[in-house]
Amino acid sequence: MLKVVIIFSQSHVDFRIAEFDAICEMFAIKVDRSHLNQKNHIFVLEFQNRRDIENLLSRAVLVKFAVELSIESGNYDDLYEEIEKNPEILEKFDREDESFAIRFFAIGRKKNLDSIAQIRTFLDRVPFKKAPISLNSPKNELFLVEEYENATDDVAKRIFFGKLIGEGKSELKTKYNLKDRCYIGNTTMDPELSFIQANLAMVQPSNLVVDPFVGTGGLILPAAEFGAFVMGTEINYQTARAKGRSSRQGIGQRDESESIRANFEQYGTESQLLSILIADSSKHLIWSPHAKFDVIVADPPYGVREKARKTVKNKKIVEKSENFIQLPQKEEYDLEDAFCDLLDLAAQILVNNGRVSFWYPVILENYCAENLPHHPAMELISNCEQGLTRKTSRRLLTYRKIRNAGDDEKCKIQVTGVSHYRSVLFTPKC
């Protein structure tokens, strides 16, 4: 067994355990994670082998880094005493042919002058006699990590020392930041949350992934990054074809270079994009009875920046585009119907054990777990909350298909007022 210090990000803490669990299930990682919680950010876990940790780090967005634990202590005096009693702890790193660097982290409190003094004391008390220093590319990157109970505390609760195993995938939120992305819309998902969603949905290489409300492709880009083949449907012709006014302030009309495909080309994953269909997600007959997907990811519009719409049968309008084509007329799409249709679609087109993960708006005073969408053939796996206002939030719900659905089995939602989400959101504060 390998004892490892896992340091989590301090953002999106309600998603932490769900992401960790999904990745462990994805790679069959056996680790006792029963004491993980949302309050603390450092945990000591025992893994069966190094490969398990590498697999975890290859996907985890909310894990900052992992350190192979050499010493855990309640204070520095005990730390130094442990090193003196067991000199082999440092001797294995003190070699002429292996450079080193020591990184210092204070978790729960900002670094200050005391932190700098502690580093100097540490280097004086545990000098390396043979190993050369290399701050840029050390062979052994050693971490000294302090954990504080409160930001105002002067003394650390715990101190950890060990060698860095690796970092998580938090850099993906920078790589995919919206500021530099070729094509974005009014509701393009935050990159960090979109990668977390892909993890909760357990997207894996060669999976077939679809987003029924694809927009500018913000949710299928992470799936493609993780090696899946992706496609989507979009009811809005202007959005699907990147026509009209840009969502960026002061830009005006969208540039000809903007498109969903251009986003994939920007990140080198264009080979993973199968197709974008201009279609109504509520019309399930567009899919062949034999169509099967591994994963569905979605962020249905709920009337804040974009209105939920569906097409009206036998009514068409002329869309003023460069080709003057006829498009079906649209009408307002009731939110409760939209989420029921989404789960019904998942029960129809997902493979068994396939997952659907989508964002669900919540009016806080009406929320309870029993009011969430329910389908007999689907099992709710995780339910993570992102707070929005004092009255509302949204939850990332992830379901697993447990069996094929019967012809008469449909999704049901208790009357919770979710269809009035927008009016509640914009009600003036008392």
Coordinates of C-alpha atoms in Angstrom, one line a residue, residues 66-343:
A66 CA -0.7 14.3 -4.8
V67 CA 2.4 13.7 -2.6
E68 CA 3.9 10.4 -1.5
L69 CA 3.9 10.8 2.2
S70 CA 7.2 10.5 4.1
I71 CA 6.3 12.3 7.3
E72 CA 3.1 13.6 8.9
S73 CA 3.5 15.7 12.1
G74 CA 1.6 18.0 14.4
N75 CA 4.5 20.5 14.6
Y76 CA 8.0 21.2 13.3
D77 CA 9.8 20.0 16.4
D78 CA 8.3 16.5 16.0
L79 CA 9.0 16.7 12.3
Y80 CA 12.7 17.3 12.8
E81 CA 12.8 14.6 15.5
E82 CA 11.3 12.1 13.1
I83 CA 13.9 13.0 10.5
E84 CA 16.8 12.6 13.0
K85 CA 15.5 9.2 14.1
N86 CA 15.0 8.0 10.5
P87 CA 17.7 9.6 8.4
E88 CA 16.8 7.3 5.5
I89 CA 13.8 9.5 4.9
L90 CA 16.0 12.2 3.3
E91 CA 19.0 10.0 2.3
K92 CA 17.1 8.4 -0.6
F93 CA 16.8 11.9 -2.1
D94 CA 20.3 13.1 -1.3
R95 CA 22.2 11.8 -4.3
E96 CA 24.7 13.5 -6.5
D97 CA 23.0 12.4 -9.7
E98 CA 19.5 13.5 -8.6
S99 CA 18.6 17.2 -8.3
F100 CA 16.0 18.4 -5.9
A101 CA 13.7 21.3 -5.1
I102 CA 11.5 22.0 -2.0
R103 CA 8.1 23.6 -2.5
F104 CA 6.2 25.1 0.4
F105 CA 2.4 25.3 0.6
A106 CA 0.2 26.7 3.3
I107 CA -3.4 25.3 3.0
G108 CA -6.1 27.3 4.8
R109 CA -3.9 30.4 5.2
K110 CA -1.9 32.7 3.0
K111 CA 1.9 32.6 3.0
N112 CA 3.5 35.3 5.2
L113 CA 6.9 36.2 6.7
D114 CA 6.6 33.3 9.1
S115 CA 6.3 30.9 6.2
I116 CA 9.5 32.1 4.7
A117 CA 11.2 31.7 8.0
Q118 CA 10.0 28.2 8.3
I119 CA 11.4 27.3 4.9
R120 CA 14.8 28.7 5.9
T121 CA 14.8 26.8 9.2
F122 CA 13.8 23.6 7.4
L123 CA 16.7 24.0 5.0
D124 CA 19.1 24.6 7.9
R125 CA 17.9 21.7 9.9
V126 CA 17.7 19.1 7.1
P127 CA 20.6 20.1 4.7
F128 CA 21.2 18.1 1.6
K129 CA 24.9 17.3 1.3
K130 CA 25.1 15.7 -2.2
A131 CA 22.1 16.5 -4.3
P132 CA 22.2 19.6 -6.4
I133 CA 19.4 22.2 -6.3
S134 CA 17.3 22.6 -9.5
L135 CA 14.3 24.9 -9.1
N136 CA 13.1 24.5 -12.8
S137 CA 13.4 20.8 -13.5
P138 CA 14.3 18.8 -10.3
K139 CA 14.5 15.1 -10.3
N140 CA 12.9 15.0 -6.8
E141 CA 10.3 17.7 -6.2
L142 CA 9.8 17.7 -2.4
F143 CA 6.7 19.2 -0.8
L144 CA 6.4 20.8 2.6
V145 CA 2.7 21.3 3.2
E146 CA 1.1 23.1 6.2
E147 CA -2.6 22.7 7.0
Y148 CA -4.4 25.4 9.0
E149 CA -7.7 25.1 10.7
N150 CA -8.5 28.8 10.3
A151 CA -7.0 31.6 8.2
T152 CA -6.1 33.5 11.4
D153 CA -4.2 30.7 13.1
D154 CA -0.5 31.2 13.7
V155 CA 0.2 27.5 14.2
A156 CA -0.4 24.8 11.6
K157 CA -2.7 21.9 12.6
R158 CA -0.7 19.3 10.6
I159 CA 2.5 19.3 8.6
F160 CA 3.2 16.9 5.7
F161 CA 6.5 16.2 3.9
G162 CA 7.0 14.0 0.9
K163 CA 7.8 13.7 -2.8
L164 CA 5.4 15.0 -5.5
I165 CA 3.7 12.3 -7.5
G166 CA 1.9 14.6 -9.9
E167 CA -0.7 17.3 -10.4
G168 CA -4.4 17.0 -11.3
K169 CA -6.0 18.4 -14.5
S170 CA -6.8 21.9 -13.2
E171 CA -4.8 23.4 -16.1
L172 CA -7.6 22.4 -18.4
K173 CA -9.7 25.3 -17.2
T174 CA -6.9 27.6 -18.4
K175 CA -6.4 25.8 -21.7
Y176 CA -10.1 26.0 -22.4
N177 CA -10.8 29.5 -21.0
L178 CA -13.7 31.3 -22.6
K179 CA -11.7 34.5 -23.2
D180 CA -9.5 32.8 -25.8
R181 CA -12.0 30.4 -27.2
C182 CA -12.9 30.9 -30.9
Y183 CA -16.7 30.7 -30.5
I184 CA -18.8 31.2 -27.4
G185 CA -22.5 32.0 -26.7
N186 CA -24.5 33.6 -23.9
T187 CA -24.7 30.4 -22.0
T188 CA -21.4 28.6 -22.8
M189 CA -20.5 26.6 -19.7
D190 CA -17.6 27.5 -17.4
P191 CA -14.7 25.3 -18.5
E192 CA -13.9 23.9 -15.1
L193 CA -17.5 22.9 -14.5
S194 CA -17.7 21.3 -18.0
F195 CA -14.7 19.1 -17.3
I196 CA -16.1 18.1 -13.9
Q197 CA -19.4 17.2 -15.7
A198 CA -17.5 15.0 -18.1
N199 CA -15.9 13.2 -15.2
L200 CA -19.2 12.7 -13.4
A201 CA -20.6 11.3 -16.6
M202 CA -17.5 9.0 -16.8
V203 CA -16.6 9.9 -20.4
Q204 CA -13.9 7.6 -21.6
P205 CA -11.9 7.2 -24.8
S206 CA -13.9 6.0 -27.8
N207 CA -17.3 6.6 -26.0
L208 CA -20.1 8.1 -28.2
V209 CA -21.3 11.3 -26.5
V210 CA -24.2 13.5 -27.4
D211 CA -25.4 16.9 -26.2
P212 CA -29.1 17.5 -27.1
F213 CA -28.7 21.3 -26.4
V214 CA -25.3 21.6 -27.8
G215 CA -25.1 25.4 -28.2
T216 CA -21.5 26.3 -29.0
G217 CA -20.2 22.9 -28.0
G218 CA -19.0 23.8 -24.5
L219 CA -20.0 20.5 -23.0
I220 CA -18.7 18.2 -25.7
L221 CA -15.3 19.8 -26.0
P222 CA -14.2 18.2 -22.7
A223 CA -15.5 14.8 -23.9
A224 CA -13.4 15.1 -27.0
E225 CA -10.4 16.1 -24.9
F226 CA -10.9 12.9 -23.0
G227 CA -10.9 10.9 -26.3
A228 CA -14.7 10.4 -26.9
F229 CA -16.4 10.9 -30.2
V230 CA -19.0 13.6 -29.9
M231 CA -22.0 15.1 -31.6
G232 CA -24.9 17.4 -30.7
T233 CA -28.3 18.8 -31.7
E234 CA -29.3 22.5 -31.6
I235 CA -32.7 24.0 -32.3
N236 CA -31.4 27.5 -32.9
Y237 CA -30.1 27.9 -36.5
Q238 CA -28.2 31.1 -35.7
T239 CA -26.3 29.4 -32.9
A240 CA -25.6 26.2 -34.8
R241 CA -24.3 28.1 -37.8
A242 CA -22.6 30.9 -35.7
K243 CA -24.7 33.6 -37.4
G244 CA -25.8 36.9 -36.0
R245 CA -24.4 39.1 -33.2
S246 CA -21.5 38.0 -31.2
S247 CA -21.8 37.3 -27.4
R248 CA -18.6 39.2 -26.8
Q249 CA -19.1 42.8 -25.8
G250 CA -18.3 45.4 -28.4
I251 CA -17.7 42.9 -31.2
G252 CA -20.9 43.2 -33.3
Q253 CA -21.6 40.5 -35.8
R254 CA -19.9 37.1 -35.5
D255 CA -16.8 36.6 -37.6
E256 CA -16.9 34.1 -40.5
S257 CA -14.1 32.2 -38.7
E258 CA -16.4 31.4 -35.7
S259 CA -18.0 28.0 -35.6
I260 CA -18.4 24.9 -33.4
R261 CA -16.0 23.1 -35.6
A262 CA -13.5 25.9 -35.2
N263 CA -13.5 25.4 -31.4
F264 CA -12.5 21.7 -31.9
E265 CA -9.8 22.8 -34.4
Q266 CA -8.5 25.3 -31.9
Y267 CA -7.9 22.5 -29.4
G268 CA -6.8 19.8 -31.8
T269 CA -9.8 17.5 -31.3
E270 CA -11.6 18.1 -34.7
S271 CA -11.2 14.3 -35.5
Q272 CA -13.5 13.6 -32.5
L273 CA -16.4 15.7 -33.7
L274 CA -18.9 13.6 -35.7
S275 CA -21.7 16.0 -36.5
I276 CA -23.9 18.9 -35.3
L277 CA -27.6 18.5 -36.2
I278 CA -30.1 21.4 -36.4
A279 CA -32.9 19.6 -34.6
D280 CA -35.4 19.7 -31.8
S281 CA -34.3 17.7 -28.8
S282 CA -37.9 17.0 -27.8
K283 CA -38.4 15.0 -31.0
H284 CA -37.0 11.6 -30.1
L285 CA -38.0 10.0 -33.4
I286 CA -35.0 11.7 -35.1
W287 CA -33.0 8.9 -33.5
S288 CA -33.0 5.4 -35.0
P289 CA -34.4 2.7 -32.6
H290 CA -30.9 1.1 -32.9
A291 CA -29.0 4.4 -31.9
K292 CA -27.1 3.9 -28.7
F293 CA -24.9 6.4 -26.9
D294 CA -22.6 5.9 -24.0
V295 CA -23.1 9.3 -22.5
I296 CA -25.4 12.3 -22.7
V297 CA -24.3 15.7 -21.3
A298 CA -26.6 18.7 -21.3
D299 CA -27.4 22.1 -20.0
P300 CA -31.0 22.8 -21.1
P301 CA -31.9 26.5 -21.3
Y302 CA -34.1 27.6 -18.4
G303 CA -35.1 31.0 -19.4
V304 CA -32.4 33.2 -18.0
R305 CA -30.0 34.0 -20.9
E306 CA -31.7 31.8 -23.4
K307 CA -35.3 30.7 -23.5
A308 CA -36.3 27.1 -23.8
R309 CA -38.0 26.4 -27.1
K310 CA -39.4 23.6 -29.1
T311 CA -40.9 23.4 -32.6
V312 CA -44.6 23.6 -33.5
K313 CA -45.9 20.9 -35.8
N314 CA -46.9 21.9 -39.3
K315 CA -45.9 25.6 -38.8
K316 CA -43.0 27.1 -40.6
I317 CA -41.3 30.5 -40.8
V318 CA -38.9 31.9 -43.3
E319 CA -35.5 32.4 -41.7
K320 CA -33.6 35.4 -43.1
S321 CA -30.3 33.7 -43.7
E322 CA -28.0 33.8 -46.7
N323 CA -30.0 30.9 -48.2
F324 CA -33.6 32.0 -47.1
I325 CA -34.6 28.6 -45.8
Q326 CA -37.8 27.6 -44.1
L327 CA -37.6 26.6 -40.5
P328 CA -40.3 25.2 -38.1
Q329 CA -41.9 27.8 -35.9
K330 CA -41.0 27.6 -32.3
E331 CA -42.9 27.9 -29.0
E332 CA -42.1 28.1 -25.4
Y333 CA -40.9 24.8 -23.9
D334 CA -42.2 24.1 -20.4
L335 CA -39.1 23.3 -18.2
E336 CA -40.7 20.3 -16.5
D337 CA -41.5 18.9 -19.9
A338 CA -37.9 19.6 -21.1
F339 CA -36.3 17.7 -18.2
C340 CA -38.8 14.8 -18.5
D341 CA -38.1 14.6 -22.2
L342 CA -34.4 14.5 -21.5
L343 CA -34.6 11.6 -19.1

